[in-house]
PDB file of C-alpha atoms in Angstrom:
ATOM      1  CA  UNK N   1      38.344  19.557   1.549  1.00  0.00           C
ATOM      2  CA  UNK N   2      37.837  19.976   5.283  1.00  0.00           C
ATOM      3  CA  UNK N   3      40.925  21.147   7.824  1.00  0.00           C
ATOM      4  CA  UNK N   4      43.700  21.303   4.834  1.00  0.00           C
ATOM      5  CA  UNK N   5      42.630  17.606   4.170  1.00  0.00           C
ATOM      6  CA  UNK N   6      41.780  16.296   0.693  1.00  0.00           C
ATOM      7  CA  UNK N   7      39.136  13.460   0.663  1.00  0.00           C
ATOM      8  CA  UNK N   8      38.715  11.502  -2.273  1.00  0.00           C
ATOM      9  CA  UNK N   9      35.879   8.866  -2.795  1.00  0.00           C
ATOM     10  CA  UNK N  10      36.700   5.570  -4.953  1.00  0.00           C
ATOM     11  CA  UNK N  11      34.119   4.131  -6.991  1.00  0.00           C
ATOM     12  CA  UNK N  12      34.659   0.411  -8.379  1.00  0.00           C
ATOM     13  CA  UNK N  13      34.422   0.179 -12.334  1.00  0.00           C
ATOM     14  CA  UNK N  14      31.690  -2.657 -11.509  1.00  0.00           C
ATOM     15  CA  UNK N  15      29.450  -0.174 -10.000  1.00  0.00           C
ATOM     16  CA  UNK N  16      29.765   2.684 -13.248  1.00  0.00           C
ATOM     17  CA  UNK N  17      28.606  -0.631 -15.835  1.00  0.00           C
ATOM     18  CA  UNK N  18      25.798  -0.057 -18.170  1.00  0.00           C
ATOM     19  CA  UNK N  19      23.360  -1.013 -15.101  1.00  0.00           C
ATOM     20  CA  UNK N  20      23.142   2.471 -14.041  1.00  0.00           C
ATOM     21  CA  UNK N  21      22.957   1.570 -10.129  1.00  0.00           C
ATOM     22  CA  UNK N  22      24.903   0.129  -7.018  1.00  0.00           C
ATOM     23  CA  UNK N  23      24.683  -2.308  -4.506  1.00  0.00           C
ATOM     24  CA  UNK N  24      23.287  -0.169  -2.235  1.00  0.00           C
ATOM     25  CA  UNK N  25      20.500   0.314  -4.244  1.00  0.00           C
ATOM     26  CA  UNK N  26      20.281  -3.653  -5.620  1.00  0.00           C
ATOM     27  CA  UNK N  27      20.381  -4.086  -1.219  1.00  0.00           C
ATOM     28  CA  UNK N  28      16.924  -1.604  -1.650  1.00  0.00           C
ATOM     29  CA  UNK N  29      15.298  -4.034  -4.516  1.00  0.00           C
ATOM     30  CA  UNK N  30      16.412  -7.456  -2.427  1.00  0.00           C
ATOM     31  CA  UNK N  31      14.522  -5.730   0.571  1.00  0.00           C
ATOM     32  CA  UNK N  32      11.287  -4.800  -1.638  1.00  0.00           C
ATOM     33  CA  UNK N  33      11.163  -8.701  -2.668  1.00  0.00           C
ATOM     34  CA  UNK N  34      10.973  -9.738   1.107  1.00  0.00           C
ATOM     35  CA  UNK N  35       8.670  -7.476   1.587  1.00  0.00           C
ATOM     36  CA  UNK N  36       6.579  -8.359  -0.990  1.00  0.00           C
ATOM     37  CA  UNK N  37       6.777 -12.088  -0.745  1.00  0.00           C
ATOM     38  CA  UNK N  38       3.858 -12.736   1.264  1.00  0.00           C
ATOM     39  CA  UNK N  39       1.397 -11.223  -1.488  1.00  0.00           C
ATOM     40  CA  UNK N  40       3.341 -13.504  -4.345  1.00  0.00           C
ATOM     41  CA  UNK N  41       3.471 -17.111  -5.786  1.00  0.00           C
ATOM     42  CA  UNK N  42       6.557 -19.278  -4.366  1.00  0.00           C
ATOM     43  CA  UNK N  43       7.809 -19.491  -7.826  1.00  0.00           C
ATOM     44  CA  UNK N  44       7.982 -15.726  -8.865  1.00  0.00           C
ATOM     45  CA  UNK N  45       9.936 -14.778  -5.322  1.00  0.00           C
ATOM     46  CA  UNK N  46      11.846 -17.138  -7.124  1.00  0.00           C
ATOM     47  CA  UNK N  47      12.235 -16.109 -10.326  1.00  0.00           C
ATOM     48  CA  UNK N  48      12.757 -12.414  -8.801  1.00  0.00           C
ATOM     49  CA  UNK N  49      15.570 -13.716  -6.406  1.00  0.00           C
ATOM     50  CA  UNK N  50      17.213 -15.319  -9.361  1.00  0.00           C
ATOM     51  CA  UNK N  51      17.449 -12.102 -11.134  1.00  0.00           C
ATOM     52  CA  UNK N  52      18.600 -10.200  -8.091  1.00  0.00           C
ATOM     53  CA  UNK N  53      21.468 -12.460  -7.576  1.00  0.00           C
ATOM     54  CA  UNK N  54      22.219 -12.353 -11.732  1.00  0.00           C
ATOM     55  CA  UNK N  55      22.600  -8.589 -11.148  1.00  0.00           C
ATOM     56  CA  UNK N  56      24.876  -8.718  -7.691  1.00  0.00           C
ATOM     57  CA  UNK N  57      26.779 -11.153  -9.937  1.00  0.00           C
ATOM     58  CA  UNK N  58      27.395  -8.584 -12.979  1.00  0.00           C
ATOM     59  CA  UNK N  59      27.927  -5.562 -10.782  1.00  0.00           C
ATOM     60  CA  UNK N  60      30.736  -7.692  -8.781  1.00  0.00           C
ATOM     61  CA  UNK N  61      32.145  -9.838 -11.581  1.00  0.00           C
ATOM     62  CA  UNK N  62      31.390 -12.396  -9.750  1.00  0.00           C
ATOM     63  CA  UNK N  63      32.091 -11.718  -5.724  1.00  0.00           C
ATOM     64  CA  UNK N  64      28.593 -10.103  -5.105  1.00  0.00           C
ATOM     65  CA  UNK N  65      28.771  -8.971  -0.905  1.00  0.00           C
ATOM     66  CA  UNK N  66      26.760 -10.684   1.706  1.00  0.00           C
ATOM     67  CA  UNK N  67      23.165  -9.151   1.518  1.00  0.00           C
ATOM     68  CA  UNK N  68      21.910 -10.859   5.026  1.00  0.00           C
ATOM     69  CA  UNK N  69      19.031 -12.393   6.298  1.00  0.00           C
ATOM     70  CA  UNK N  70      15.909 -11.626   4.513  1.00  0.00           C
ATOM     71  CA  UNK N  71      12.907 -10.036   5.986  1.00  0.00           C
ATOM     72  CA  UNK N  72      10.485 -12.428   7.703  1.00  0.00           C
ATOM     73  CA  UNK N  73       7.164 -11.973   8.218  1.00  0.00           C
ATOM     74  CA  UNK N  74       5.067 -14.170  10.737  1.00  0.00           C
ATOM     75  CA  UNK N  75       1.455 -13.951  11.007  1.00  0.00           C
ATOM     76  CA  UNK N  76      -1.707 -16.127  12.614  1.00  0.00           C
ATOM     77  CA  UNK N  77      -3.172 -16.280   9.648  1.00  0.00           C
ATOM     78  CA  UNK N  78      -2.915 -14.762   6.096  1.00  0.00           C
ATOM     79  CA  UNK N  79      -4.336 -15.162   2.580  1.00  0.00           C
ATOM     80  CA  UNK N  80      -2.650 -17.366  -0.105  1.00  0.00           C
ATOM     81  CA  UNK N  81      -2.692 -15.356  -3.245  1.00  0.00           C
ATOM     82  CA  UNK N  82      -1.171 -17.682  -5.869  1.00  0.00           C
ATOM     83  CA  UNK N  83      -4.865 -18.518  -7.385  1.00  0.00           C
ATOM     84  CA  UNK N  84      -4.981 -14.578  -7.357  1.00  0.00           C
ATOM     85  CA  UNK N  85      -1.570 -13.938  -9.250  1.00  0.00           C
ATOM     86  CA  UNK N  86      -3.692 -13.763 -12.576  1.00  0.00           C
ATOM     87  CA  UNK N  87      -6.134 -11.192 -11.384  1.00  0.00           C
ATOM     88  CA  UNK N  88      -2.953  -8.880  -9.705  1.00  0.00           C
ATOM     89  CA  UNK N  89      -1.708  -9.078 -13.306  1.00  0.00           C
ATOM     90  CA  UNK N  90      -4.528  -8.278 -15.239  1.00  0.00           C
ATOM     91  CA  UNK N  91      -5.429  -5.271 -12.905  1.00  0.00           C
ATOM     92  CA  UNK N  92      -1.653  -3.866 -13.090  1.00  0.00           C
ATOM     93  CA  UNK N  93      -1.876  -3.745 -16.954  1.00  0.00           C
ATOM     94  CA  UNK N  94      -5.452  -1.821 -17.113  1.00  0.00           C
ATOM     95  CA  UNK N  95      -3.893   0.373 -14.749  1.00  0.00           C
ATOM     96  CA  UNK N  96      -1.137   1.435 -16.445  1.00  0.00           C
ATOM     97  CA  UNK N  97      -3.411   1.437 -20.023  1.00  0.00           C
ATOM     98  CA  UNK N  98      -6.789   2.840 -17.542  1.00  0.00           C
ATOM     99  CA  UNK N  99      -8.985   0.241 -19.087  1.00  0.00           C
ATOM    100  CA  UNK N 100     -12.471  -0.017 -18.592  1.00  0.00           C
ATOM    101  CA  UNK N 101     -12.543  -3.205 -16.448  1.00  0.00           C
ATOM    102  CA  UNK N 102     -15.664  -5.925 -15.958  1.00  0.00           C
ATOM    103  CA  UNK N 103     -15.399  -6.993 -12.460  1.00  0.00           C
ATOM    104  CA  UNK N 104     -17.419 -10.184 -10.850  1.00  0.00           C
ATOM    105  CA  UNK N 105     -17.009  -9.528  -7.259  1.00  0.00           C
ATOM    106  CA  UNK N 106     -18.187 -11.917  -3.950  1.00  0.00           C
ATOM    107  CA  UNK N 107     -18.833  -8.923  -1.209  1.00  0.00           C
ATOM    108  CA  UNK N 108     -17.626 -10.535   2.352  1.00  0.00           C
ATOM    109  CA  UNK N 109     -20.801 -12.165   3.997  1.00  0.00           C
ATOM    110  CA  UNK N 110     -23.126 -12.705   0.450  1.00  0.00           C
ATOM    111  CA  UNK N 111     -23.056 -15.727  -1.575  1.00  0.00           C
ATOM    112  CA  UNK N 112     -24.151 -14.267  -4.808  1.00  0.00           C
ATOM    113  CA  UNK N 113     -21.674 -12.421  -7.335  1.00  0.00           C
ATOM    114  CA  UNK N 114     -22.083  -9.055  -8.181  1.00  0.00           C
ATOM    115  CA  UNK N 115     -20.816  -7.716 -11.402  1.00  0.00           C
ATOM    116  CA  UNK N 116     -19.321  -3.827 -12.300  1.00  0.00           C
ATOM    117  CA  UNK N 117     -17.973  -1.494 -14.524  1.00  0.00           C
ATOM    118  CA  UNK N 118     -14.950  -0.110 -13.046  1.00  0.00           C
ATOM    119  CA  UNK N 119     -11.946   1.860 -13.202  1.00  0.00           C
ATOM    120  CA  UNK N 120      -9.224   0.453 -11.349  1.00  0.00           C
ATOM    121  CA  UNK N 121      -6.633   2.835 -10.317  1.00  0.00           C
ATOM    122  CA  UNK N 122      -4.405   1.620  -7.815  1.00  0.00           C
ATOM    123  CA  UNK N 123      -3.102  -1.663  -5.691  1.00  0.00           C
ATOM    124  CA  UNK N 124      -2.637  -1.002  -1.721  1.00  0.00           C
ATOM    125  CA  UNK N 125      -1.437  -3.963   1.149  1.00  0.00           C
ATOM    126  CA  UNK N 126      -2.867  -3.122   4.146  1.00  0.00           C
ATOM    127  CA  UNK N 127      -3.133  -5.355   7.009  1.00  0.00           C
ATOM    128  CA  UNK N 128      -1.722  -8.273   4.981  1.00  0.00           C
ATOM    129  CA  UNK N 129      -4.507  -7.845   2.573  1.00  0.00           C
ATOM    130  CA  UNK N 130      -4.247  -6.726  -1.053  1.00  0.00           C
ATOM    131  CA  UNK N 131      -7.172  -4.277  -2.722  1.00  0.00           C
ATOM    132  CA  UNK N 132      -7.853  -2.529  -5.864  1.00  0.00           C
ATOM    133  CA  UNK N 133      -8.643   0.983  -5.193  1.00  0.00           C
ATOM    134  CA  UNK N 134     -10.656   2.387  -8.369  1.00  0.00           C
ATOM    135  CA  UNK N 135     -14.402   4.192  -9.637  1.00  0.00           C
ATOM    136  CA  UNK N 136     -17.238   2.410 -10.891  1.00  0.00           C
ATOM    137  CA  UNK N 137     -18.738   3.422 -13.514  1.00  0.00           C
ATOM    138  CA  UNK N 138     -22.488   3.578 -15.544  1.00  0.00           C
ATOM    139  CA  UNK N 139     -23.188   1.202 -18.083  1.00  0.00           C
ATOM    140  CA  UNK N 140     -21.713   3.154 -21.470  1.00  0.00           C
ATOM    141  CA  UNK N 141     -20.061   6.005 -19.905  1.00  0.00           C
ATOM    142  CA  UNK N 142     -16.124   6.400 -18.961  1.00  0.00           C
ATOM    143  CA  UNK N 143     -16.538   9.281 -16.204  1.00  0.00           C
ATOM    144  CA  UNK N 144     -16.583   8.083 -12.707  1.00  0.00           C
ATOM    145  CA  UNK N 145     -19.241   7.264 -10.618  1.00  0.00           C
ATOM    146  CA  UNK N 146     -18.887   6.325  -6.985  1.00  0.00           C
ATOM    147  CA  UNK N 147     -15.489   5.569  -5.659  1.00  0.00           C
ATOM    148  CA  UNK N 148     -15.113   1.614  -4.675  1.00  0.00           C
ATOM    149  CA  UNK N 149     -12.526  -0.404  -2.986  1.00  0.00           C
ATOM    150  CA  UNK N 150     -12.316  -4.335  -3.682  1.00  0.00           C
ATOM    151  CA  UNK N 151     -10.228  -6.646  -1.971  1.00  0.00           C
ATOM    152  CA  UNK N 152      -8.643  -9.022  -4.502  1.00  0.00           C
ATOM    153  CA  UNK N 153      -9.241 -12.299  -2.976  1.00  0.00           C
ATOM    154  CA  UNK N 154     -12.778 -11.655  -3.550  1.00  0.00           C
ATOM    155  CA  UNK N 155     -12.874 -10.961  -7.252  1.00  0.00           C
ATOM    156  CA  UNK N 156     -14.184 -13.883  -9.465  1.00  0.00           C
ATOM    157  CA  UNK N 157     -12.947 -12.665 -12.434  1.00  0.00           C
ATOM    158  CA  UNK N 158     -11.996  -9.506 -14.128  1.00  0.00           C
ATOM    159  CA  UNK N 159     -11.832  -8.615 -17.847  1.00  0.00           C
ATOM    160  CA  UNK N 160     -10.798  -5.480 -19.744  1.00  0.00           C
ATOM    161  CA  UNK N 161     -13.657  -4.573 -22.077  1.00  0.00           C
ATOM    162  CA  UNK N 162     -11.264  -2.767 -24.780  1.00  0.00           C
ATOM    163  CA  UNK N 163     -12.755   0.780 -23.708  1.00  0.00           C
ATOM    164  CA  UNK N 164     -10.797   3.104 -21.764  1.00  0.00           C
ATOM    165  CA  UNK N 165     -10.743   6.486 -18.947  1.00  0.00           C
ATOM    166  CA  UNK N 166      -9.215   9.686 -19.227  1.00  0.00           C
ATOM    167  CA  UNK N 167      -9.680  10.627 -15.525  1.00  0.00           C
ATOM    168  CA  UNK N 168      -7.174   9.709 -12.448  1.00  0.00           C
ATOM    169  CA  UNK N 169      -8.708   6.742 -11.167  1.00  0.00           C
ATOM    170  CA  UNK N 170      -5.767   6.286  -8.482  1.00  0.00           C
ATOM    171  CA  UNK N 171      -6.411   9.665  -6.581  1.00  0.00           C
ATOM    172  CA  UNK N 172      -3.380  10.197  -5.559  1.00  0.00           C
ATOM    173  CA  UNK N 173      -3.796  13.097  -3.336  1.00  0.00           C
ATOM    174  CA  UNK N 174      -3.516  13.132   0.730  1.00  0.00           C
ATOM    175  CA  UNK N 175      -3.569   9.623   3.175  1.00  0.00           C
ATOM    176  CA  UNK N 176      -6.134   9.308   4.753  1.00  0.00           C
ATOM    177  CA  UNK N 177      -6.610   6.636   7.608  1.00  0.00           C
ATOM    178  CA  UNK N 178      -8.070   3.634   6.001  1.00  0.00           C
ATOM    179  CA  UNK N 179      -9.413   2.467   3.022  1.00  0.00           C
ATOM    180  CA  UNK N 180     -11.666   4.689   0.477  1.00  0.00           C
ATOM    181  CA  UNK N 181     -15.019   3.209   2.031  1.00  0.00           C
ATOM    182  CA  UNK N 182     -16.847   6.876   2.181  1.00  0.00           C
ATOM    183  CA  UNK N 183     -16.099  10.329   1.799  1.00  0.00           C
ATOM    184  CA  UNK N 184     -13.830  11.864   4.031  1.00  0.00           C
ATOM    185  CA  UNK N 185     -14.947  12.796   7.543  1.00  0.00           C
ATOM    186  CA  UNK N 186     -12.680  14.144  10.627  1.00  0.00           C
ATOM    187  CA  UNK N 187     -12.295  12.013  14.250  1.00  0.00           C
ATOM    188  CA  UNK N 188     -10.656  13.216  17.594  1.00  0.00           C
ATOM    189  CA  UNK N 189      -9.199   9.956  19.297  1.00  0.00           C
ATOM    190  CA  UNK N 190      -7.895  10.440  22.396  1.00  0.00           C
ATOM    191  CA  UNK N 191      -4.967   8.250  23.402  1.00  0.00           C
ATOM    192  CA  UNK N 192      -3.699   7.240  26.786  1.00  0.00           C
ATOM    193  CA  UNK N 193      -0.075   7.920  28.090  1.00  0.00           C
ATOM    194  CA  UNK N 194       1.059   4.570  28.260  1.00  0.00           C
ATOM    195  CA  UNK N 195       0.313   4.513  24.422  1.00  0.00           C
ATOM    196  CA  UNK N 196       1.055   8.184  23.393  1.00  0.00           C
ATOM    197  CA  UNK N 197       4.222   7.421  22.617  1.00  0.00           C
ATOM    198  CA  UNK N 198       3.403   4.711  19.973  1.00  0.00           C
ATOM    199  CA  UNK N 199       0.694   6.456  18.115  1.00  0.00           C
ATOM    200  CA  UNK N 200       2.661  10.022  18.342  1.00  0.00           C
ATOM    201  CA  UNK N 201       5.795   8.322  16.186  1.00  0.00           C
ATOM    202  CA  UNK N 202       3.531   7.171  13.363  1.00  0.00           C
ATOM    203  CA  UNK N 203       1.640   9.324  10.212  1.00  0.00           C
ATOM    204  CA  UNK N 204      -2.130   8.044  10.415  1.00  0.00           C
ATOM    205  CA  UNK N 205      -3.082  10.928   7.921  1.00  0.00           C
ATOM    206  CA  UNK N 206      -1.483  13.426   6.182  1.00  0.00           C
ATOM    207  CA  UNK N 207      -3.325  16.437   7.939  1.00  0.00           C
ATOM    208  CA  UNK N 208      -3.212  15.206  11.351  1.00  0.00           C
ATOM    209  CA  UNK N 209      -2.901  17.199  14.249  1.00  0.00           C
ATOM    210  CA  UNK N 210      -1.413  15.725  17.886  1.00  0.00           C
ATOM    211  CA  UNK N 211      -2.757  18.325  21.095  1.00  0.00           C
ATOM    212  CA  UNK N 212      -0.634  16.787  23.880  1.00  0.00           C
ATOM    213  CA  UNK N 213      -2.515  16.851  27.265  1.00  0.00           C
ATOM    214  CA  UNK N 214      -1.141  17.157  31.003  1.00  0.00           C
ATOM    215  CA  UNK N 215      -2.185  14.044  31.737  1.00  0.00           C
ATOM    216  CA  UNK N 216       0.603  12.466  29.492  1.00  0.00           C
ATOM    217  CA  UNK N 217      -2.034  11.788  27.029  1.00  0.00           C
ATOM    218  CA  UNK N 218      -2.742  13.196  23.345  1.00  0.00           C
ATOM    219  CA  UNK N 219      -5.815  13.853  21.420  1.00  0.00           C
ATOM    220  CA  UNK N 220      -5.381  13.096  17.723  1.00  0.00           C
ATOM    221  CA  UNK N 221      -7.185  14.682  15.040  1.00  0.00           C
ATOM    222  CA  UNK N 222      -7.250  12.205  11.734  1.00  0.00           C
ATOM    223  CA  UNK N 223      -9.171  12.263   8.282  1.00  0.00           C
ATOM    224  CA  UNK N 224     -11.032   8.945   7.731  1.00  0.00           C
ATOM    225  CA  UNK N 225     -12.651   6.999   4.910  1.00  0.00           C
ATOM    226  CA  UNK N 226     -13.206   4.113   6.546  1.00  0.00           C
ATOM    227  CA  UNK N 227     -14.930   4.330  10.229  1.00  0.00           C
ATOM    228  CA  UNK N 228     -15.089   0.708  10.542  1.00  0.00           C
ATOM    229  CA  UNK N 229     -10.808   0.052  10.301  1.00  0.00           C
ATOM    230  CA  UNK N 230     -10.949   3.176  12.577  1.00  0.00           C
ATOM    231  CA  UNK N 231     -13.046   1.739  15.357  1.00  0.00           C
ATOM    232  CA  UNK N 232     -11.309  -1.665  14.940  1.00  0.00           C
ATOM    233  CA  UNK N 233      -7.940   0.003  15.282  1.00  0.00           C
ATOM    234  CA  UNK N 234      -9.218   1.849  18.471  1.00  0.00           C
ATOM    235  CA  UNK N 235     -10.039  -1.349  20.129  1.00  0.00           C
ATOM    236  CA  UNK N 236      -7.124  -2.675  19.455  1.00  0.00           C
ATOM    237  CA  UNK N 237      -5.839  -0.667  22.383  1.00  0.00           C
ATOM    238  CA  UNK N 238      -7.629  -2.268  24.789  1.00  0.00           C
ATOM    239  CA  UNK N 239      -9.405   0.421  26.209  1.00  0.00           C
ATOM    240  CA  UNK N 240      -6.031   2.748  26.265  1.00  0.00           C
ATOM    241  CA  UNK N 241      -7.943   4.953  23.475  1.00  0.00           C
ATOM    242  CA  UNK N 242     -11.702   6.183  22.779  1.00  0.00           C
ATOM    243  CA  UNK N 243     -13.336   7.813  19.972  1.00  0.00           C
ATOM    244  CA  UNK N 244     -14.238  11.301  20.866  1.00  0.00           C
ATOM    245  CA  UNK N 245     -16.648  12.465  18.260  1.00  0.00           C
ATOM    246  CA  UNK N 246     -16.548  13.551  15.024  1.00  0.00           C
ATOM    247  CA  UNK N 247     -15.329  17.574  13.415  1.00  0.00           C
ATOM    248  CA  UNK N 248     -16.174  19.736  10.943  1.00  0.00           C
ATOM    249  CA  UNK N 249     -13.963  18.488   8.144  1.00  0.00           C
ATOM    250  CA  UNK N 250     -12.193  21.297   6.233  1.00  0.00           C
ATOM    251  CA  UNK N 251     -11.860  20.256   2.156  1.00  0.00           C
ATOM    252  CA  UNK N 252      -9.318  22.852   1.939  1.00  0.00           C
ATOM    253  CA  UNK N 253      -6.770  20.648   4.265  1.00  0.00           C
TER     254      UNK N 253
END
């Protein structure tokens, strides 16, 4: 009721069907696939695109709307991950179980494998690369050791070993900038005007802090577990930002 007027909302009978959601929300899953494309085989963006268009057909009996282009994604280079689909598959399922995985891993830059106990806990895209986030763990024991992050593409093969965690592998507690390389430590970055702007509009951490300047600059405080993706991203602005130094990081953030 607003100004003496009654509005009224109509829902279709299509949308209220055992399904339990609408097109908007279908429009949410179709955008998800594009998204995730780049990271799957050709023939499960398939198979997924088949079932979203099923479902558009049963909530519209048959005159689904116009969902639009997809999402594109172009890039220089990326990494095909259909020989990898098996390994995403068997890492989502100890996840969900927390199995005790063996992992043979190739680190980037040695030519001999390198084999772990580990926890996985989660999957993260960063960069247009996929990684397992996760503990490993001493031979016989199911408490975590050292936190480790390994990018899929370089895992030979993994296999649950029937045993199983208790703890929360995942660690799903504040973003951080970066990858879980190392234990937390705290960066000042200063940023120049002409790219304030950019880095101001976007969450590189959870706890960080912008201090603009009167130069048209800011300084930005950030929590890091990876130095080297810090650094990197730095550069990237060719010489628009510079690494001030390192703070006193606060655990109670």
């Amino acid at each position: 009721m607003e100004n003496r007027r009654r509005y009224y909302r109509l829902r279709s009978r299509s949308e209220e069907k055992s399904l339990g959601f609408s097109f908007e929300e279908l429009h949410c899953l179709a955008a998800c696939r594009d998204v995730a494309a780049q990271f799957l085989p050709e023939s499960v963006v398939d198979r997924i695109s088949q079932t979203v268009t099923a479902l558009a057909l049963h909530l519209a009996e048959g005159n689904p709307p116009t969902a639009g282009q997809p999402i594109g994604f172009r890039s220089k280079g990326f990494i095909d991950y259909s020989p990898h689909f098996q390994t995403i598959t068997t890492l989502r399922k100890a996840i969900e179980r927390r199995q005790v995985c063996r992992i043979v891993y190739r680190a980037r830059g040695r030519q001999a494998e390198g084999v772990y106990r580990y926890a996985p806990g989660r999957l993260v895209a960063m960069s247009g690369t996929l990684y397992v986030l996760g503990y490993r763990m001493s031979e016989g024991s199911v408490l975590p050791d050292r936190p480790t992050t390994f990018s899929i593409h370089r895992i030979a093969e993994v296999t649950p070993t029937g045993e199983y965690f208790r703890f929360n592998a995942a660690d799903g507690e504040a973003r951080t900038f970066g990858l879980g390389w190392h234990e937390p430590r705290r960066v000042e970055v200063r940023v120049d005007a002409e790219a304030a702007d950019y880095v101001r509009d976007r969450v590189w951490s959870d706890d960080q802090v912008v201090k603009d300047q009167e130069d048209g600059s800011i300084v930005l405080s950030v929590t890091t577990t990876s130095e080297k993706e810090l650094n990197a991203w730095v550069s990237s602005f060719g010489g628009q930002a510079e690494i001030l130094g390192s703070v006193a990081h606060n655990d109670n953030n």
